Amino acid sequence: MAKDYKKLGENIVASLGGPDNVAKLLHCATRLRFTLQDTGKADLETIRSIPGVMGAVTAPDGIQVIIGNDVTKAYDAIIAEFKFSTAASVKENLDEKQNIGSRILGVLSSIIGPAIPLIMCSGLISALLILLTNWCGLSAESSTYTILNMVGTGALYFLPILLAYTSAKRFGCDIMISLFLGALLISPTMLGFADAGGYVSLFGLPVKAVNYSSTLIPVILTIFVFSYVEKLVARIVPNAIRFVFQTFFNIVIMVPIALCVTGPIGSYCGDLLCAAMTAINTAAPWASVLVIGCLTPVLVLTGMHLALIPLVMTSFATVGYDNMLFVAFIGMNFSQFGVAMACLLKSKNPSLKSLAGSCALTAFLAGVTEPTLYGICVRMKRPLYATWITCIVNAIFCAIFQIRVYSFGAPSFFTMPIFLNPDGTMNNFYFAIAAAILTIVVSFASTWLLGFDDSCYKAEEAA
């Protein structure tokens, strides 16, 4: 029997305090992301018990309800029923009791999250380009190579424009002006100044010559400041001349701020992150992946793994690889395949077997872990212990062999080319495959030996 997504949505919204308590609804690959007027009215235990819901967690920007692969169907049904706002220009009502760190991480997650699929797509194209060049005879001098390389590096190069858009939606300011400010940061003129180095001047004000392509913090800071400048200008400019002069004054004010203040501050922050990562990798290159690997299940459970993306982007922009987050996610992603396969083969419960088969394919082929994590691991507990054990084993293995990711992307069967070294050597790729195999074996064996109680799965859940 097909799921009743309308009823599912009604039950979720009722448990969140009713439709009047929902300010906004968005979704990602597996989660419904609700922004609430009052998070205290949400009953997470009731939500978790709703058939069709794999889990629910509190996040800095609201409540996240894990649905799995059918999230778009649930989202469409809820929007059709309740007509919630889906415009990210509606600001999130963050809980004032949260500390400043949690609030900043929540803002970063909401800004960076929508751009990740496109960045991952570009990263995969870059990885495929390495395959075509090293194994298929594609000449690096050909126009085909040049075009594919343009596409493969495009998302990172134009990152300030992409994040200008998501930042404008997050902070509730004019999207077109925000895009213009993001484009200015990577204009050919600015890149020319950056090649020359040092400082230039704007009416005597110092402008740091920086290449802002592939950077995050400068444009986010710029649009954050613009969200307040826009309100100030709107109060000052008379209605009679607002159509032309409001935009004019916004640009006149924001260009010096972007080039002389927020851009350089963001650049210095990026330099500090780079220096910290370089120091860690120089002193103990194994440390970062070992720490993140041990924390990976917690990061995914809380939805805060996106908050580490700025560090990863800084690493790609400076040293050209990531040896921290995506390397640790070999353990997270492939462990969920091993866990699901163990449940599929060991359990005699038809509901769990059906769920496990779907979860295994999703984790192995696409690197999407939430269906297994919430639908199986959290629900039966012991598979979560198996996941944790596996992530630690993978982190130790990757730390020993110094495995790196050379293209932006989450590890999965189809994205293994991200481990190909652009210099043509294959050792890193082979070690990554070994890590994936080790992860699958350890997670499968751990789940099988620890066992699980599948009595929580009712027969009707297979429908």
Coordinates of C-alpha atoms in Angstrom, one line a residue:
M1 CA 0.0 0.0 0.0
A2 CA 1.3 3.4 -0.9
K3 CA 2.2 5.9 1.8
D4 CA -0.3 8.6 2.6
Y5 CA 1.9 11.6 2.5
K6 CA -0.9 14.0 3.3
K7 CA -1.6 12.2 6.6
L8 CA 2.1 12.0 7.3
G9 CA 2.5 15.7 6.9
E10 CA -0.6 16.5 9.0
N11 CA 0.8 14.3 11.8
I12 CA 4.2 15.9 11.7
V13 CA 2.9 19.5 11.6
A14 CA 0.5 18.7 14.5
S15 CA 3.5 17.4 16.6
L16 CA 5.4 20.6 15.8
G17 CA 2.8 22.7 17.5
G18 CA 0.4 23.2 14.6
P19 CA 0.6 25.1 11.4
D20 CA 0.7 28.5 13.2
N21 CA 4.0 27.5 14.8
V22 CA 5.7 26.8 11.4
A23 CA 7.5 29.8 9.9
K24 CA 9.1 28.1 7.0
L25 CA 9.7 24.7 5.5
L26 CA 12.7 23.6 3.3
H27 CA 14.1 20.2 2.6
C28 CA 17.4 18.6 1.7
A29 CA 18.2 15.1 0.3
T30 CA 16.5 13.2 3.2
R31 CA 15.2 15.8 5.7
L32 CA 12.4 18.2 6.2
R33 CA 13.8 21.3 7.7
F34 CA 11.2 23.3 9.7
T35 CA 11.8 26.8 11.1
L36 CA 9.5 27.3 14.0
Q37 CA 8.1 30.3 15.9
D38 CA 8.7 28.4 19.1
T39 CA 10.8 25.2 19.2
G40 CA 9.5 24.5 22.7
K41 CA 6.1 23.5 21.2
A42 CA 7.7 20.7 19.2
D43 CA 7.2 17.1 20.5
L44 CA 10.2 15.2 19.1
E45 CA 9.2 11.9 20.7
T46 CA 5.8 12.0 19.1
I47 CA 7.3 12.9 15.7
R48 CA 9.8 10.0 15.9
S49 CA 6.9 7.6 16.5
I50 CA 5.0 8.6 13.4
P51 CA 5.0 5.8 10.7
G52 CA 7.2 7.0 7.8
V53 CA 9.5 9.2 10.0
M54 CA 13.0 7.9 10.5
G55 CA 14.0 10.4 13.2
A56 CA 13.9 14.0 14.3
V57 CA 16.6 16.2 15.7
T58 CA 16.9 19.8 17.0
A59 CA 19.2 21.9 14.8
P60 CA 20.4 25.5 15.2
D61 CA 18.0 26.6 12.5
G62 CA 14.9 24.7 13.8
I63 CA 13.7 21.1 13.7
Q64 CA 14.9 18.5 11.2
V65 CA 12.6 15.6 10.4
I66 CA 14.3 12.7 8.7
I67 CA 12.1 11.1 6.0
G68 CA 14.6 9.4 3.7
N69 CA 14.4 9.0 0.0
D70 CA 10.7 10.0 -0.2
V71 CA 11.4 13.4 1.4
T72 CA 10.3 15.4 -1.7
K73 CA 6.9 13.6 -1.8
A74 CA 6.3 14.4 1.9
Y75 CA 7.5 18.0 1.3
D76 CA 5.1 18.5 -1.7
A77 CA 2.2 17.1 0.3
I78 CA 2.8 19.4 3.3
I79 CA 3.3 22.5 1.1
A80 CA 0.1 21.7 -0.8
E81 CA -1.8 21.2 2.4
F82 CA -0.5 24.1 4.5
K83 CA 1.0 26.6 2.0
F84 CA 4.0 27.2 4.3
S85 CA 6.6 29.7 3.2
T86 CA 9.4 28.2 1.3
A87 CA 11.2 31.5 0.6
A88 CA 14.5 31.5 2.4
S89 CA 14.2 35.3 2.6
V90 CA 12.1 34.6 5.7
K91 CA 14.7 34.8 8.4
E92 CA 15.1 31.8 10.7
N93 CA 13.9 32.5 14.2
L94 CA 16.9 31.0 16.0
D95 CA 16.4 30.1 19.6
E96 CA 17.8 33.0 21.6
K97 CA 19.0 30.5 24.3
Q98 CA 21.5 29.0 21.9
N99 CA 25.1 30.0 22.3
I100 CA 26.7 32.2 19.6
G101 CA 28.7 29.3 18.3
S102 CA 25.6 27.1 17.6
R103 CA 23.9 30.0 15.9
I104 CA 26.8 30.8 13.6
L105 CA 27.1 27.1 12.7
G106 CA 23.4 27.0 11.9
V107 CA 23.7 30.1 9.6
L108 CA 26.7 28.6 7.8
S109 CA 24.8 25.3 7.3
S110 CA 21.8 27.1 5.8
I111 CA 23.9 29.2 3.5
I112 CA 26.3 26.5 2.3
G113 CA 23.9 23.6 2.1
P114 CA 22.0 24.5 -1.1
A115 CA 25.3 24.9 -3.0
I116 CA 26.8 21.6 -2.0
P117 CA 25.1 19.4 -4.7
L118 CA 26.4 21.7 -7.5
I119 CA 29.9 21.8 -5.9
M120 CA 29.9 18.0 -5.6
C121 CA 28.8 17.7 -9.3
S122 CA 31.7 19.9 -10.3
G123 CA 34.1 17.8 -8.2
L124 CA 32.9 14.6 -9.8
I125 CA 33.5 16.1 -13.3
S126 CA 37.0 17.0 -12.2
A127 CA 37.6 13.5 -11.0
L128 CA 36.2 12.0 -14.3
L129 CA 38.5 14.4 -16.2
I130 CA 41.5 12.8 -14.4
L131 CA 40.2 9.3 -15.5
L132 CA 39.8 10.5 -19.1
T133 CA 43.3 12.1 -19.2
N134 CA 45.2 9.3 -17.5
W135 CA 43.4 6.2 -18.8
C136 CA 41.5 7.2 -21.9
G137 CA 44.1 9.3 -23.7
L138 CA 42.3 12.6 -23.6
S139 CA 44.9 15.3 -24.4
A140 CA 45.3 18.1 -21.9
E141 CA 45.8 20.4 -24.9
S142 CA 42.4 19.6 -26.5
S143 CA 39.3 21.9 -26.4
T144 CA 37.3 19.0 -24.8
Y145 CA 39.7 19.0 -21.8
T146 CA 39.5 22.8 -21.5
I147 CA 35.7 22.8 -21.5
L148 CA 35.4 19.9 -19.0
N149 CA 38.0 21.6 -16.8
M150 CA 36.0 24.8 -16.9
V151 CA 32.9 22.9 -15.8
G152 CA 34.8 20.9 -13.2
T153 CA 36.3 24.1 -11.6
G154 CA 33.3 26.3 -12.2
A155 CA 31.4 25.8 -9.0
L156 CA 34.4 26.6 -6.9
Y157 CA 35.5 29.5 -9.0
F158 CA 32.0 31.1 -8.9
L159 CA 31.5 30.2 -5.3
P160 CA 31.2 33.8 -4.1
I161 CA 28.3 34.3 -6.6
L162 CA 26.5 31.1 -5.5
L163 CA 26.9 32.0 -1.8
A164 CA 25.9 35.6 -2.5
Y165 CA 22.5 34.1 -3.6
T166 CA 22.0 31.8 -0.7
S167 CA 23.3 34.4 1.8
A168 CA 20.8 36.9 0.4
K169 CA 18.0 34.4 0.9
R170 CA 19.2 33.6 4.4
F171 CA 19.6 37.2 5.5
G172 CA 16.5 38.5 3.7
C173 CA 18.1 41.1 1.4
D174 CA 17.9 42.0 -2.3
I175 CA 19.1 39.1 -4.3
M176 CA 20.1 41.0 -7.5
I177 CA 22.4 43.4 -5.6
S178 CA 23.8 40.5 -3.6
L179 CA 24.7 38.7 -6.8
F180 CA 26.3 41.9 -8.1
L181 CA 28.5 42.2 -5.0
G182 CA 29.5 38.6 -5.2
A183 CA 30.4 39.0 -8.9
L184 CA 32.5 42.1 -8.2
L185 CA 34.7 40.0 -5.8
I186 CA 35.8 37.7 -8.7
S187 CA 35.7 40.3 -11.5
P188 CA 38.7 40.2 -13.9
T189 CA 39.8 43.6 -12.6
M190 CA 40.0 42.2 -9.0
L191 CA 41.8 39.1 -10.2
G192 CA 44.3 41.4 -12.0
F193 CA 44.9 43.3 -8.8
A194 CA 45.4 40.0 -7.0
D195 CA 48.0 38.8 -9.5
A196 CA 49.9 42.0 -8.8
G197 CA 49.6 41.6 -5.1
G198 CA 49.8 44.1 -2.3
Y199 CA 47.2 46.9 -2.0
V200 CA 45.4 49.3 -4.3
S201 CA 43.3 52.3 -3.3
L202 CA 39.7 53.5 -3.7
F203 CA 39.5 57.2 -3.0
G204 CA 42.5 56.8 -0.8
L205 CA 41.0 53.8 1.1
P206 CA 43.2 50.7 1.1
V207 CA 41.9 47.8 -0.9
K208 CA 43.6 44.4 -0.3
A209 CA 44.3 42.7 -3.6
V210 CA 42.9 39.3 -3.1
N211 CA 41.7 36.5 -5.4
Y212 CA 38.3 35.8 -3.8
S213 CA 37.4 32.9 -6.1
S214 CA 36.7 29.7 -4.1
T215 CA 36.3 31.7 -0.9
L216 CA 33.3 31.6 1.5
I217 CA 33.7 34.0 4.4
P218 CA 34.3 37.3 2.5
V219 CA 31.0 37.1 0.6
I220 CA 29.0 35.9 3.5
L221 CA 30.2 38.8 5.7
T222 CA 29.6 41.2 2.8
I223 CA 25.9 40.1 2.4
F224 CA 25.4 40.1 6.1
V225 CA 26.4 43.7 6.4
F226 CA 24.4 44.5 3.2
S227 CA 21.2 43.2 4.9
Y228 CA 21.5 46.0 7.4
V229 CA 22.7 48.7 5.0
E230 CA 19.7 47.9 2.8
K231 CA 17.3 48.6 5.7
L232 CA 19.1 51.9 6.5
V233 CA 18.9 53.1 2.9
A234 CA 15.3 52.1 2.6
R235 CA 14.5 54.4 5.6
I236 CA 16.4 57.3 4.2
V237 CA 15.5 57.4 0.5
P238 CA 12.1 59.0 -0.3
N239 CA 9.5 56.9 -2.0
A240 CA 9.5 59.2 -5.0
I241 CA 13.0 58.4 -6.0
R242 CA 13.4 55.0 -4.5
F243 CA 13.2 53.0 -7.7
V244 CA 16.5 54.4 -9.0
F245 CA 18.4 55.8 -6.1
Q246 CA 17.8 53.0 -3.5
T247 CA 19.9 50.7 -5.6
F248 CA 22.4 53.4 -6.3
F249 CA 23.0 54.3 -2.6
N250 CA 23.2 50.6 -1.7
I251 CA 26.0 50.0 -4.3
V252 CA 27.8 53.3 -3.4
I253 CA 27.9 52.3 0.3
M254 CA 28.5 48.6 -0.1
V255 CA 31.4 48.6 -2.7
P256 CA 33.9 50.3 -0.3
I257 CA 32.7 48.1 2.6
A258 CA 33.1 44.9 0.5
L259 CA 36.5 45.8 -0.9
C260 CA 38.0 47.6 2.1
V261 CA 36.4 45.9 5.1
T262 CA 34.4 42.7 4.9
G263 CA 36.3 41.2 2.0
P264 CA 39.8 41.6 3.6
I265 CA 38.4 40.5 7.0
G266 CA 37.0 37.4 5.5
S267 CA 40.3 36.9 3.6
Y268 CA 42.3 37.1 6.9
C269 CA 39.9 34.7 8.5
G270 CA 40.5 32.3 5.7
D271 CA 44.3 32.8 6.0
L272 CA 44.0 31.9 9.7
L273 CA 42.1 28.8 9.0
C274 CA 44.6 27.8 6.4
A275 CA 47.5 28.4 8.8
A276 CA 45.8 26.3 11.5
M277 CA 45.2 23.5 9.1
T278 CA 48.7 23.7 7.7
A279 CA 50.2 23.6 11.3
I280 CA 48.1 20.5 12.2
N281 CA 49.0 18.7 8.9
T282 CA 52.6 19.6 9.4
A283 CA 52.9 18.5 13.0
A284 CA 50.5 15.5 12.9
P285 CA 48.9 14.8 9.5
W286 CA 46.9 12.0 11.1
A287 CA 45.2 14.1 13.7
S288 CA 42.5 15.8 11.7
V289 CA 41.0 12.7 10.1
L290 CA 41.3 10.7 13.4
V291 CA 39.4 13.4 15.4
I292 CA 36.7 13.9 12.7
G293 CA 36.4 10.2 12.1
C294 CA 35.6 9.5 15.7
L295 CA 33.0 12.3 15.7
T296 CA 31.4 11.6 12.4
P297 CA 28.2 9.8 13.6
V298 CA 27.5 12.6 16.0
L299 CA 28.0 15.2 13.3
V300 CA 25.6 13.5 11.0
L301 CA 23.0 12.8 13.7
T302 CA 22.9 16.5 14.6
G303 CA 23.1 17.6 11.0
M304 CA 26.2 19.7 11.8
H305 CA 28.6 18.1 9.3
L306 CA 27.9 20.9 6.9
A307 CA 29.5 23.3 9.4
L308 CA 32.9 21.8 8.6
I309 CA 32.5 22.6 4.9
P310 CA 34.3 26.0 5.2
L311 CA 37.4 24.2 6.5
V312 CA 37.2 21.7 3.6
M313 CA 36.7 24.5 1.0
T314 CA 39.7 26.4 2.5
S315 CA 41.8 23.2 2.2
F316 CA 40.8 22.7 -1.5
A317 CA 41.5 26.3 -2.3
T318 CA 45.0 26.3 -0.7
V319 CA 46.6 22.8 -0.7
G320 CA 44.3 21.2 -3.3
Y321 CA 42.9 18.3 -1.3
D322 CA 41.0 17.3 1.8
N323 CA 42.4 14.9 4.3
M324 CA 39.8 15.5 7.0
L325 CA 36.1 15.4 6.4
F326 CA 35.4 13.4 3.2
V327 CA 38.2 11.0 4.1
A328 CA 36.4 10.3 7.5
F329 CA 33.2 9.9 5.6
I330 CA 34.5 6.7 3.9
G331 CA 33.8 5.2 7.3
M332 CA 30.4 6.8 7.7
N333 CA 29.0 6.2 4.2
F334 CA 30.2 2.7 3.5
S335 CA 29.5 1.6 7.1
Q336 CA 25.9 2.2 6.5
F337 CA 26.0 -0.2 3.5
G338 CA 27.6 -2.8 5.7
V339 CA 25.1 -2.3 8.5
A340 CA 22.1 -2.5 6.1
M341 CA 23.4 -5.6 4.4
A342 CA 23.9 -7.4 7.7
C343 CA 20.4 -6.5 8.7
L344 CA 19.1 -7.6 5.3
L345 CA 20.8 -11.1 5.6
K346 CA 20.3 -11.8 9.3
S347 CA 16.8 -10.5 10.0
K348 CA 13.7 -12.5 9.3
N349 CA 11.5 -9.4 9.8
P350 CA 10.0 -8.5 6.3
S351 CA 9.7 -4.9 7.3
L352 CA 13.3 -4.5 8.3
K353 CA 14.5 -6.6 5.3
S354 CA 12.6 -4.3 2.9
L355 CA 14.0 -1.1 4.6
A356 CA 17.5 -2.5 4.7
G357 CA 17.6 -3.3 1.0
S358 CA 16.6 0.2 0.1
C359 CA 19.0 1.7 2.6
A360 CA 21.9 -0.4 1.4
L361 CA 21.6 0.8 -2.2
T362 CA 21.2 4.4 -1.2
A363 CA 24.3 4.3 1.0
F364 CA 26.5 2.4 -1.4
L365 CA 25.6 4.1 -4.7
A366 CA 24.9 7.6 -3.6
G367 CA 26.6 8.0 -0.2
V368 CA 23.3 9.1 1.5
T369 CA 23.4 7.7 5.0
E370 CA 20.4 9.2 6.8
P371 CA 17.9 6.4 5.8
T372 CA 20.2 3.7 7.4
L373 CA 21.4 5.9 10.3
Y374 CA 17.9 6.9 11.4
G375 CA 15.8 4.1 10.1
I376 CA 18.0 1.3 11.4
C377 CA 21.0 2.4 13.6
V378 CA 19.2 4.9 15.9
R379 CA 16.1 2.7 16.1
M380 CA 17.8 -0.5 17.1
K381 CA 20.8 1.1 18.9
R382 CA 23.4 -1.7 18.5
P383 CA 23.9 -1.1 14.7
L384 CA 24.8 2.5 15.8
Y385 CA 27.6 1.1 18.0
A386 CA 28.8 -0.9 15.0
T387 CA 28.8 2.3 12.9
W388 CA 30.9 4.0 15.6
I389 CA 33.4 1.2 15.8
T390 CA 33.7 1.2 12.0
C391 CA 34.2 5.0 11.7
I392 CA 37.1 4.8 14.3
V393 CA 38.7 1.8 12.4
N394 CA 38.5 3.7 9.1
A395 CA 39.9 6.9 10.7
I396 CA 42.9 5.0 12.0
F397 CA 43.5 3.3 8.6
C398 CA 43.2 6.6 6.7
A399 CA 45.5 8.3 9.2
I400 CA 48.1 5.7 8.8
F401 CA 48.1 5.7 5.0
Q402 CA 47.4 9.5 4.7
I403 CA 44.5 9.1 2.3
R404 CA 43.3 12.3 0.6
V405 CA 40.3 13.5 -1.4
Y406 CA 41.3 15.6 -4.5
S407 CA 37.8 16.6 -5.7
F408 CA 34.9 17.8 -3.7
G409 CA 32.4 15.0 -3.0
A410 CA 31.0 12.5 -0.6
P411 CA 32.5 8.9 -0.9
S412 CA 30.3 6.4 -2.6
F413 CA 30.6 3.7 -5.3
F414 CA 30.1 6.3 -8.1
T415 CA 32.3 9.0 -6.6
M416 CA 35.5 6.9 -5.9
P417 CA 37.3 8.9 -8.6
I418 CA 37.5 11.8 -6.2
F419 CA 40.5 9.9 -4.6
L420 CA 42.5 10.0 -7.9
N421 CA 45.6 12.1 -7.5
P422 CA 45.9 14.6 -10.4
D423 CA 49.6 13.8 -10.8
G424 CA 48.6 10.3 -12.1
T425 CA 49.9 8.2 -9.3
M426 CA 47.4 5.5 -8.1
N427 CA 48.5 4.7 -4.5
N428 CA 45.9 7.1 -2.9
F429 CA 43.1 5.6 -5.0
Y430 CA 44.1 2.1 -4.1
F431 CA 44.3 2.9 -0.4
A432 CA 40.8 4.6 -0.6
I433 CA 39.3 1.4 -2.1
A434 CA 41.0 -0.6 0.6
A435 CA 39.5 1.7 3.2
A436 CA 36.0 1.3 1.7
I437 CA 36.3 -2.5 1.7
L438 CA 37.6 -2.5 5.3
T439 CA 34.7 -0.3 6.3
I440 CA 32.2 -2.6 4.7
V441 CA 33.7 -5.7 6.3
V442 CA 34.0 -4.2 9.8
S443 CA 30.5 -2.7 9.8
F444 CA 29.0 -5.9 8.5
A445 CA 30.8 -8.1 11.0
S446 CA 30.2 -5.7 13.9
T447 CA 26.5 -5.5 13.2
W448 CA 26.2 -9.3 12.8
L449 CA 28.2 -10.1 16.1
L450 CA 26.5 -7.3 18.2
G451 CA 23.1 -8.4 17.0
F452 CA 19.9 -6.4 17.1
D453 CA 16.3 -6.5 18.2
D454 CA 14.1 -6.1 15.1
S455 CA 10.8 -6.4 17.0
C456 CA 10.3 -2.7 16.7
Y457 CA 9.5 -3.1 13.0
K458 CA 5.8 -3.8 12.4
A459 CA 4.6 -5.7 9.4
E460 CA 2.7 -2.8 8.0
E461 CA 5.9 -0.7 7.7
A462 CA 6.9 -2.6 4.7
A463 CA 3.9 -1.3 2.8

